[in-house]
Amino acid sequence: MPDRRPIIAANWKMHHDHHAAIQFVQKLTYIVEAEVYEGLDVVICPPFTDLRSLQTLIESDQLDLALGAQNCYFEDQGAFTGEVSPPMLAKLKVAYVIVGHSERRQRFGEDDEIVNRKVQAVLRHGMAPIVCVGETLEEREGGRTAETVAGQARAAFAGVTKAQFERCVVAYEPIWAIGTGHNATPEDADGTIGVIRSALRDLYGDLADGARIQYGGSVKPGNVADLMAMPEIDGALVGGASLDPDEFARLLRWGR
Ligand code: 13P
């Protein structure tokens, strides 16, 4: 079984302007002990307007944080008013881009084909997508969780080569667990992540065993240890509990 380095990402969604972002990162890195980062990748995904400020802070202070974006468009440039392109993000040393978050799928009309084009565009520019999949409450209650997440995963990775796949991260985020305070049980999340991994195994064989798959949906300092203890869960994509540096620091110190 390959070693999968845990990865915890803060998805701030539409919170924190660039002043607040700088304060957050300064406080977080002041209070989190250096050892915490030794076995863990920590990614901060702020709004686009914060990226340049955080890039310069991370570089100048040589912080052990990776920068992530929450979205991007799939074209490199052109007449696409309001969009941000992958090369623009790569230029800011963005390492990860969240693609296909359920809020983008549900509120901004992103379908599997758009998600796939974004995954390919992010990879083409040397960054790693954090590819989000997850079922609605209706799909879950209808017994269609496995079919939904496996289908989303297969569609997202269409045309992605084995070499590209090795860089990718997947996040299983059941929609009914996002922002609700009701996380999936560790066993439930682990089982569904197992389903996702086996769909990836169909595409990439043994490489799927090295792919990092996060759980997201009401991850908090109080439940992160039980989630991270599960064999299939390699990290967390954290919304609400990533907004306060003290709370996020507690979460990063799980198991200590
Ligand atoms: P919450 O942690 O607020 O439930 O959000 C999860 C999420 O959507 C992270 O991308």
PDB file of C-alpha atoms and ligand atoms in Angstrom:
ATOM      1  CA  MET A   1       0.000   0.000   0.000  1.00  0.00           C
ATOM      2  CA  PRO A   2       1.673   3.276  -1.047  1.00  0.00           C
ATOM      3  CA  ASP A   3       2.154   5.984   1.549  1.00  0.00           C
ATOM      4  CA  ARG A   4      -0.308   8.775   0.992  1.00  0.00           C
ATOM      5  CA  ARG A   5       0.775  12.061   2.551  1.00  0.00           C
ATOM      6  CA  PRO A   6      -2.231  13.674   4.265  1.00  0.00           C
ATOM      7  CA  ILE A   7      -3.486  16.931   2.785  1.00  0.00           C
ATOM      8  CA  ILE A   8      -5.752  19.395   4.554  1.00  0.00           C
ATOM      9  CA  ALA A   9      -7.103  22.296   2.532  1.00  0.00           C
ATOM     10  CA  ALA A  10      -8.923  25.392   3.752  1.00  0.00           C
ATOM     11  CA  ASN A  11     -11.678  26.420   1.376  1.00  0.00           C
ATOM     12  CA  TRP A  12     -12.578  29.919   2.538  1.00  0.00           C
ATOM     13  CA  LYS A  13     -15.300  30.247  -0.110  1.00  0.00           C
ATOM     14  CA  MET A  14     -16.359  33.917  -0.345  1.00  0.00           C
ATOM     15  CA  HIS A  15     -14.870  34.996   2.989  1.00  0.00           C
ATOM     16  CA  HIS A  16     -11.864  37.131   4.014  1.00  0.00           C
ATOM     17  CA  ASP A  17     -10.575  40.071   1.942  1.00  0.00           C
ATOM     18  CA  HIS A  18      -6.826  40.347   1.416  1.00  0.00           C
ATOM     19  CA  HIS A  19      -6.225  42.188   4.700  1.00  0.00           C
ATOM     20  CA  ALA A  20      -8.042  39.476   6.639  1.00  0.00           C
ATOM     21  CA  ALA A  21      -6.192  36.824   4.636  1.00  0.00           C
ATOM     22  CA  ILE A  22      -2.796  38.216   5.614  1.00  0.00           C
ATOM     23  CA  GLN A  23      -3.806  38.434   9.274  1.00  0.00           C
ATOM     24  CA  PHE A  24      -5.123  34.876   9.176  1.00  0.00           C
ATOM     25  CA  VAL A  25      -1.928  33.400   7.724  1.00  0.00           C
ATOM     26  CA  GLN A  26       0.317  35.375  10.064  1.00  0.00           C
ATOM     27  CA  LYS A  27      -1.641  34.194  13.088  1.00  0.00           C
ATOM     28  CA  LEU A  28      -1.929  30.595  11.882  1.00  0.00           C
ATOM     29  CA  THR A  29       1.768  30.224  11.205  1.00  0.00           C
ATOM     30  CA  TYR A  30       2.600  31.869  14.532  1.00  0.00           C
ATOM     31  CA  ILE A  31       0.489  29.442  16.554  1.00  0.00           C
ATOM     32  CA  VAL A  32       1.016  26.165  14.653  1.00  0.00           C
ATOM     33  CA  GLU A  33       4.121  24.229  15.720  1.00  0.00           C
ATOM     34  CA  ALA A  34       6.573  23.455  12.901  1.00  0.00           C
ATOM     35  CA  GLU A  35       6.257  19.678  13.514  1.00  0.00           C
ATOM     36  CA  VAL A  36       2.604  19.789  12.458  1.00  0.00           C
ATOM     37  CA  TYR A  37       3.645  20.440   8.876  1.00  0.00           C
ATOM     38  CA  GLU A  38       6.186  17.618   8.795  1.00  0.00           C
ATOM     39  CA  GLY A  39       3.775  14.871   7.824  1.00  0.00           C
ATOM     40  CA  LEU A  40       1.107  17.037   6.275  1.00  0.00           C
ATOM     41  CA  ASP A  41       0.394  19.276   3.293  1.00  0.00           C
ATOM     42  CA  VAL A  42      -1.595  22.365   4.268  1.00  0.00           C
ATOM     43  CA  VAL A  43      -3.286  24.321   1.495  1.00  0.00           C
ATOM     44  CA  ILE A  44      -5.033  27.688   1.785  1.00  0.00           C
ATOM     45  CA  CYS A  45      -7.642  28.379  -0.905  1.00  0.00           C
ATOM     46  CA  PRO A  46      -8.686  32.032  -0.512  1.00  0.00           C
ATOM     47  CA  PRO A  47     -10.758  34.165  -2.883  1.00  0.00           C
ATOM     48  CA  PHE A  48      -8.900  35.245  -6.051  1.00  0.00           C
ATOM     49  CA  THR A  49      -8.361  38.780  -4.737  1.00  0.00           C
ATOM     50  CA  ASP A  50      -6.221  37.457  -1.862  1.00  0.00           C
ATOM     51  CA  LEU A  51      -3.891  35.277  -3.918  1.00  0.00           C
ATOM     52  CA  ARG A  52      -1.180  37.828  -4.690  1.00  0.00           C
ATOM     53  CA  SER A  53      -0.978  38.996  -1.067  1.00  0.00           C
ATOM     54  CA  LEU A  54      -0.690  35.462   0.246  1.00  0.00           C
ATOM     55  CA  GLN A  55       1.807  34.470  -2.437  1.00  0.00           C
ATOM     56  CA  THR A  56       4.184  37.241  -1.402  1.00  0.00           C
ATOM     57  CA  LEU A  57       3.703  36.467   2.314  1.00  0.00           C
ATOM     58  CA  ILE A  58       4.299  32.727   1.842  1.00  0.00           C
ATOM     59  CA  GLU A  59       7.394  33.388  -0.278  1.00  0.00           C
ATOM     60  CA  SER A  60       8.938  36.126   1.835  1.00  0.00           C
ATOM     61  CA  ASP A  61       8.445  34.275   5.120  1.00  0.00           C
ATOM     62  CA  GLN A  62       9.119  30.848   3.544  1.00  0.00           C
ATOM     63  CA  LEU A  63       5.964  29.453   5.083  1.00  0.00           C
ATOM     64  CA  ASP A  64       5.084  25.776   4.911  1.00  0.00           C
ATOM     65  CA  LEU A  65       1.779  26.473   3.192  1.00  0.00           C
ATOM     66  CA  ALA A  66       0.658  25.817  -0.358  1.00  0.00           C
ATOM     67  CA  LEU A  67      -1.603  28.215  -2.164  1.00  0.00           C
ATOM     68  CA  GLY A  68      -4.810  27.027  -3.791  1.00  0.00           C
ATOM     69  CA  ALA A  69      -7.535  28.660  -5.850  1.00  0.00           C
ATOM     70  CA  GLN A  70     -11.227  27.851  -5.575  1.00  0.00           C
ATOM     71  CA  ASN A  71     -11.979  27.797  -9.278  1.00  0.00           C
ATOM     72  CA  CYS A  72     -10.708  28.851 -12.697  1.00  0.00           C
ATOM     73  CA  TYR A  73     -11.827  28.923 -16.291  1.00  0.00           C
ATOM     74  CA  PHE A  74     -10.600  26.363 -18.814  1.00  0.00           C
ATOM     75  CA  GLU A  75      -9.342  28.733 -21.527  1.00  0.00           C
ATOM     76  CA  ASP A  76      -5.914  30.362 -21.279  1.00  0.00           C
ATOM     77  CA  GLN A  77      -7.086  33.824 -22.353  1.00  0.00           C
ATOM     78  CA  GLY A  78      -9.744  35.571 -24.397  1.00  0.00           C
ATOM     79  CA  ALA A  79     -13.033  37.432 -24.222  1.00  0.00           C
ATOM     80  CA  PHE A  80     -14.407  35.757 -21.104  1.00  0.00           C
ATOM     81  CA  THR A  81     -15.471  38.656 -18.917  1.00  0.00           C
ATOM     82  CA  GLY A  82     -15.031  37.975 -15.231  1.00  0.00           C
ATOM     83  CA  GLU A  83     -13.092  34.742 -15.566  1.00  0.00           C
ATOM     84  CA  VAL A  84      -9.592  33.867 -14.303  1.00  0.00           C
ATOM     85  CA  SER A  85      -7.353  31.556 -16.328  1.00  0.00           C
ATOM     86  CA  PRO A  86      -5.057  28.708 -15.232  1.00  0.00           C
ATOM     87  CA  PRO A  87      -1.869  30.451 -16.464  1.00  0.00           C
ATOM     88  CA  MET A  88      -2.781  33.507 -14.371  1.00  0.00           C
ATOM     89  CA  LEU A  89      -2.994  31.260 -11.324  1.00  0.00           C
ATOM     90  CA  ALA A  90       0.203  29.372 -12.157  1.00  0.00           C
ATOM     91  CA  LYS A  91       2.011  32.707 -12.370  1.00  0.00           C
ATOM     92  CA  LEU A  92       0.982  33.371  -8.747  1.00  0.00           C
ATOM     93  CA  LYS A  93       2.557  30.038  -7.684  1.00  0.00           C
ATOM     94  CA  VAL A  94      -0.857  28.540  -7.089  1.00  0.00           C
ATOM     95  CA  ALA A  95      -0.270  24.820  -6.598  1.00  0.00           C
ATOM     96  CA  TYR A  96      -3.836  23.495  -6.282  1.00  0.00           C
ATOM     97  CA  VAL A  97      -7.155  24.467  -7.840  1.00  0.00           C
ATOM     98  CA  ILE A  98     -10.470  23.223  -6.464  1.00  0.00           C
ATOM     99  CA  VAL A  99     -12.505  22.031  -9.439  1.00  0.00           C
ATOM    100  CA  GLY A 100     -16.149  21.021  -9.531  1.00  0.00           C
ATOM    101  CA  HIS A 101     -17.080  22.042  -5.997  1.00  0.00           C
ATOM    102  CA  SER A 102     -20.764  21.285  -5.468  1.00  0.00           C
ATOM    103  CA  GLU A 103     -21.489  24.995  -5.017  1.00  0.00           C
ATOM    104  CA  ARG A 104     -20.086  25.564  -8.529  1.00  0.00           C
ATOM    105  CA  ARG A 105     -22.033  22.616  -9.896  1.00  0.00           C
ATOM    106  CA  GLN A 106     -25.304  23.597  -8.237  1.00  0.00           C
ATOM    107  CA  ARG A 107     -25.239  27.400  -8.269  1.00  0.00           C
ATOM    108  CA  PHE A 108     -23.128  28.166 -11.323  1.00  0.00           C
ATOM    109  CA  GLY A 109     -24.235  25.422 -13.674  1.00  0.00           C
ATOM    110  CA  GLU A 110     -20.983  23.469 -13.935  1.00  0.00           C
ATOM    111  CA  ASP A 111     -21.608  20.047 -15.408  1.00  0.00           C
ATOM    112  CA  ASP A 112     -19.300  17.057 -15.757  1.00  0.00           C
ATOM    113  CA  GLU A 113     -17.992  18.262 -19.109  1.00  0.00           C
ATOM    114  CA  ILE A 114     -17.003  21.698 -17.782  1.00  0.00           C
ATOM    115  CA  VAL A 115     -15.403  20.059 -14.756  1.00  0.00           C
ATOM    116  CA  ASN A 116     -13.374  17.803 -17.064  1.00  0.00           C
ATOM    117  CA  ARG A 117     -12.195  20.732 -19.193  1.00  0.00           C
ATOM    118  CA  LYS A 118     -11.131  22.594 -16.061  1.00  0.00           C
ATOM    119  CA  VAL A 119      -9.272  19.548 -14.715  1.00  0.00           C
ATOM    120  CA  GLN A 120      -7.379  19.265 -18.001  1.00  0.00           C
ATOM    121  CA  ALA A 121      -6.601  23.000 -18.101  1.00  0.00           C
ATOM    122  CA  VAL A 122      -5.278  23.013 -14.526  1.00  0.00           C
ATOM    123  CA  LEU A 123      -3.047  20.025 -15.278  1.00  0.00           C
ATOM    124  CA  ARG A 124      -1.798  21.557 -18.529  1.00  0.00           C
ATOM    125  CA  HIS A 125      -0.431  24.460 -16.514  1.00  0.00           C
ATOM    126  CA  GLY A 126       1.400  22.311 -13.995  1.00  0.00           C
ATOM    127  CA  MET A 127      -1.022  22.693 -11.093  1.00  0.00           C
ATOM    128  CA  ALA A 128      -2.949  19.990  -9.255  1.00  0.00           C
ATOM    129  CA  PRO A 129      -6.729  19.925  -9.317  1.00  0.00           C
ATOM    130  CA  ILE A 130      -8.661  19.057  -6.170  1.00  0.00           C
ATOM    131  CA  VAL A 131     -11.547  17.370  -7.941  1.00  0.00           C
ATOM    132  CA  CYS A 132     -14.779  17.446  -5.943  1.00  0.00           C
ATOM    133  CA  VAL A 133     -17.457  14.778  -6.169  1.00  0.00           C
ATOM    134  CA  GLY A 134     -20.471  14.134  -3.959  1.00  0.00           C
ATOM    135  CA  GLU A 135     -24.100  13.139  -3.902  1.00  0.00           C
ATOM    136  CA  THR A 136     -27.208  15.140  -3.015  1.00  0.00           C
ATOM    137  CA  LEU A 137     -29.497  14.054  -0.195  1.00  0.00           C
ATOM    138  CA  GLU A 138     -31.997  12.880  -2.793  1.00  0.00           C
ATOM    139  CA  GLU A 139     -29.389  10.719  -4.540  1.00  0.00           C
ATOM    140  CA  ARG A 140     -28.302   9.321  -1.210  1.00  0.00           C
ATOM    141  CA  GLU A 141     -31.813   8.484  -0.099  1.00  0.00           C
ATOM    142  CA  GLY A 142     -32.471   6.916  -3.490  1.00  0.00           C
ATOM    143  CA  GLY A 143     -29.502   4.585  -3.022  1.00  0.00           C
ATOM    144  CA  ARG A 144     -27.551   6.241  -5.827  1.00  0.00           C
ATOM    145  CA  THR A 145     -24.487   7.481  -3.906  1.00  0.00           C
ATOM    146  CA  ALA A 146     -22.006   5.009  -5.396  1.00  0.00           C
ATOM    147  CA  GLU A 147     -23.247   5.455  -8.942  1.00  0.00           C
ATOM    148  CA  THR A 148     -23.185   9.284  -8.596  1.00  0.00           C
ATOM    149  CA  VAL A 149     -19.691   9.640  -7.202  1.00  0.00           C
ATOM    150  CA  ALA A 150     -18.181   6.995  -9.491  1.00  0.00           C
ATOM    151  CA  GLY A 151     -19.807   8.655 -12.513  1.00  0.00           C
ATOM    152  CA  GLN A 152     -18.548  12.104 -11.505  1.00  0.00           C
ATOM    153  CA  ALA A 153     -15.035  10.745 -10.979  1.00  0.00           C
ATOM    154  CA  ARG A 154     -14.968   8.935 -14.341  1.00  0.00           C
ATOM    155  CA  ALA A 155     -16.207  12.054 -16.141  1.00  0.00           C
ATOM    156  CA  ALA A 156     -13.787  14.405 -14.391  1.00  0.00           C
ATOM    157  CA  PHE A 157     -10.742  12.345 -15.395  1.00  0.00           C
ATOM    158  CA  ALA A 158     -11.673  11.622 -19.013  1.00  0.00           C
ATOM    159  CA  GLY A 159      -8.565  12.145 -21.160  1.00  0.00           C
ATOM    160  CA  VAL A 160      -6.264  12.667 -18.156  1.00  0.00           C
ATOM    161  CA  THR A 161      -3.032  10.684 -18.592  1.00  0.00           C
ATOM    162  CA  LYS A 162      -1.505   8.455 -15.945  1.00  0.00           C
ATOM    163  CA  ALA A 163       1.357  10.895 -15.418  1.00  0.00           C
ATOM    164  CA  GLN A 164      -1.109  13.752 -14.923  1.00  0.00           C
ATOM    165  CA  PHE A 165      -3.322  11.695 -12.649  1.00  0.00           C
ATOM    166  CA  GLU A 166      -0.473  11.207 -10.190  1.00  0.00           C
ATOM    167  CA  ARG A 167      -0.703  14.911  -9.328  1.00  0.00           C
ATOM    168  CA  CYS A 168      -4.448  14.967  -8.765  1.00  0.00           C
ATOM    169  CA  VAL A 169      -6.297  15.134  -5.473  1.00  0.00           C
ATOM    170  CA  VAL A 170      -9.948  14.108  -5.106  1.00  0.00           C
ATOM    171  CA  ALA A 171     -12.374  15.423  -2.491  1.00  0.00           C
ATOM    172  CA  TYR A 172     -15.499  13.493  -1.546  1.00  0.00           C
ATOM    173  CA  GLU A 173     -17.983  16.071  -0.331  1.00  0.00           C
ATOM    174  CA  PRO A 174     -21.507  14.762   0.248  1.00  0.00           C
ATOM    175  CA  ILE A 175     -23.676  17.789  -0.450  1.00  0.00           C
ATOM    176  CA  TRP A 176     -25.973  17.144   2.509  1.00  0.00           C
ATOM    177  CA  ALA A 177     -22.960  17.436   4.839  1.00  0.00           C
ATOM    178  CA  ILE A 178     -21.652  20.785   3.579  1.00  0.00           C
ATOM    179  CA  GLY A 179     -22.208  23.680   5.956  1.00  0.00           C
ATOM    180  CA  THR A 180     -24.890  21.730   7.818  1.00  0.00           C
ATOM    181  CA  GLY A 181     -22.956  20.598  10.887  1.00  0.00           C
ATOM    182  CA  HIS A 182     -23.863  16.997   9.973  1.00  0.00           C
ATOM    183  CA  ASN A 183     -20.707  15.258   8.822  1.00  0.00           C
ATOM    184  CA  ALA A 184     -20.806  11.824   7.234  1.00  0.00           C
ATOM    185  CA  THR A 185     -19.802   9.188   9.765  1.00  0.00           C
ATOM    186  CA  PRO A 186     -16.168   8.163   9.358  1.00  0.00           C
ATOM    187  CA  GLU A 187     -17.268   4.657   8.275  1.00  0.00           C
ATOM    188  CA  ASP A 188     -19.714   6.039   5.730  1.00  0.00           C
ATOM    189  CA  ALA A 189     -17.191   8.488   4.267  1.00  0.00           C
ATOM    190  CA  ASP A 190     -14.550   5.767   4.183  1.00  0.00           C
ATOM    191  CA  GLY A 191     -16.872   3.407   2.316  1.00  0.00           C
ATOM    192  CA  THR A 192     -17.797   5.969  -0.327  1.00  0.00           C
ATOM    193  CA  ILE A 193     -14.176   6.995  -0.772  1.00  0.00           C
ATOM    194  CA  GLY A 194     -13.448   3.308  -1.331  1.00  0.00           C
ATOM    195  CA  VAL A 195     -16.037   3.367  -4.132  1.00  0.00           C
ATOM    196  CA  ILE A 196     -14.340   6.412  -5.680  1.00  0.00           C
ATOM    197  CA  ARG A 197     -10.941   4.739  -5.435  1.00  0.00           C
ATOM    198  CA  SER A 198     -12.202   1.635  -7.158  1.00  0.00           C
ATOM    199  CA  ALA A 199     -13.652   3.761 -10.000  1.00  0.00           C
ATOM    200  CA  LEU A 200     -10.206   5.352 -10.302  1.00  0.00           C
ATOM    201  CA  ARG A 201      -8.614   1.901 -10.263  1.00  0.00           C
ATOM    202  CA  ASP A 202     -10.662   1.031 -13.351  1.00  0.00           C
ATOM    203  CA  LEU A 203      -9.069   4.037 -15.086  1.00  0.00           C
ATOM    204  CA  TYR A 204      -5.543   4.040 -13.690  1.00  0.00           C
ATOM    205  CA  GLY A 205      -4.924   0.621 -12.156  1.00  0.00           C
ATOM    206  CA  ASP A 206      -2.607   0.565  -9.145  1.00  0.00           C
ATOM    207  CA  LEU A 207      -1.958   4.303  -9.420  1.00  0.00           C
ATOM    208  CA  ALA A 208      -5.352   4.791  -7.778  1.00  0.00           C
ATOM    209  CA  ASP A 209      -3.874   3.398  -4.565  1.00  0.00           C
ATOM    210  CA  GLY A 210      -1.507   6.367  -4.437  1.00  0.00           C
ATOM    211  CA  ALA A 211      -4.178   8.997  -5.099  1.00  0.00           C
ATOM    212  CA  ARG A 212      -5.028  11.236  -2.189  1.00  0.00           C
ATOM    213  CA  ILE A 213      -8.759  11.440  -1.489  1.00  0.00           C
ATOM    214  CA  GLN A 214     -10.046  13.962   1.025  1.00  0.00           C
ATOM    215  CA  TYR A 215     -13.334  14.063   2.868  1.00  0.00           C
ATOM    216  CA  GLY A 216     -15.201  17.375   3.106  1.00  0.00           C
ATOM    217  CA  GLY A 217     -18.439  18.367   4.814  1.00  0.00           C
ATOM    218  CA  SER A 218     -18.641  19.787   8.343  1.00  0.00           C
ATOM    219  CA  VAL A 219     -15.086  18.749   9.269  1.00  0.00           C
ATOM    220  CA  LYS A 220     -14.289  20.305  12.666  1.00  0.00           C
ATOM    221  CA  PRO A 221     -11.516  20.018  15.273  1.00  0.00           C
ATOM    222  CA  GLY A 222     -13.807  17.618  17.172  1.00  0.00           C
ATOM    223  CA  ASN A 223     -14.341  15.092  14.378  1.00  0.00           C
ATOM    224  CA  VAL A 224     -11.202  15.350  12.238  1.00  0.00           C
ATOM    225  CA  ALA A 225      -9.233  12.705  14.190  1.00  0.00           C
ATOM    226  CA  ASP A 226     -11.909  10.032  13.723  1.00  0.00           C
ATOM    227  CA  LEU A 227     -12.182  10.840  10.024  1.00  0.00           C
ATOM    228  CA  MET A 228      -8.414  10.843   9.484  1.00  0.00           C
ATOM    229  CA  ALA A 229      -8.112   7.493  11.287  1.00  0.00           C
ATOM    230  CA  MET A 230     -10.017   5.773   8.469  1.00  0.00           C
ATOM    231  CA  PRO A 231      -7.826   3.906   5.969  1.00  0.00           C
ATOM    232  CA  GLU A 232      -9.271   5.480   2.816  1.00  0.00           C
ATOM    233  CA  ILE A 233      -9.426   9.091   4.061  1.00  0.00           C
ATOM    234  CA  ASP A 234      -6.254  11.011   3.240  1.00  0.00           C
ATOM    235  CA  GLY A 235      -7.211  14.503   4.276  1.00  0.00           C
ATOM    236  CA  ALA A 236      -9.947  17.068   4.569  1.00  0.00           C
ATOM    237  CA  LEU A 237     -11.401  19.924   2.574  1.00  0.00           C
ATOM    238  CA  VAL A 238     -12.590  22.324   5.225  1.00  0.00           C
ATOM    239  CA  GLY A 239     -15.044  25.182   4.867  1.00  0.00           C
ATOM    240  CA  GLY A 240     -16.464  26.816   8.001  1.00  0.00           C
ATOM    241  CA  ALA A 241     -13.817  25.513  10.401  1.00  0.00           C
ATOM    242  CA  SER A 242     -11.026  26.967   8.244  1.00  0.00           C
ATOM    243  CA  LEU A 243     -12.108  30.584   8.688  1.00  0.00           C
ATOM    244  CA  ASP A 244     -10.736  31.135  12.164  1.00  0.00           C
ATOM    245  CA  PRO A 245      -6.982  30.570  12.635  1.00  0.00           C
ATOM    246  CA  ASP A 246      -7.364  29.170  16.166  1.00  0.00           C
ATOM    247  CA  GLU A 247      -9.996  26.676  15.078  1.00  0.00           C
ATOM    248  CA  PHE A 248      -8.091  25.696  11.939  1.00  0.00           C
ATOM    249  CA  ALA A 249      -4.889  25.281  13.987  1.00  0.00           C
ATOM    250  CA  ARG A 250      -6.727  22.905  16.346  1.00  0.00           C
ATOM    251  CA  LEU A 251      -7.903  20.948  13.349  1.00  0.00           C
ATOM    252  CA  LEU A 252      -4.389  20.675  11.884  1.00  0.00           C
ATOM    253  CA  ARG A 253      -3.097  19.300  15.169  1.00  0.00           C
ATOM    254  CA  TRP A 254      -5.403  16.282  15.057  1.00  0.00           C
ATOM    255  CA  GLY A 255      -4.038  13.271  16.876  1.00  0.00           C
ATOM    256  CA  ARG A 256      -1.467  15.327  18.830  1.00  0.00           C
TER     257      ARG A 256
HETATM  258  P1  13P B   1     -18.019  23.015   5.538  1.00  0.00           P
HETATM  259  O1  13P B   1     -16.742  22.526   6.157  1.00  0.00           O
HETATM  260  O2  13P B   1     -18.374  24.409   5.951  1.00  0.00           O
HETATM  261  O3  13P B   1     -19.127  22.025   5.697  1.00  0.00           O
HETATM  262  O4  13P B   1     -17.723  23.110   3.944  1.00  0.00           O
HETATM  263  C1  13P B   1     -17.236  22.005   3.293  1.00  0.00           C
HETATM  264  C2  13P B   1     -16.815  22.426   1.929  1.00  0.00           C
HETATM  265  O5  13P B   1     -17.637  22.665   1.072  1.00  0.00           O
HETATM  266  C3  13P B   1     -15.382  22.566   1.668  1.00  0.00           C
HETATM  267  O6  13P B   1     -15.142  22.693   0.312  1.00  0.00           O
END
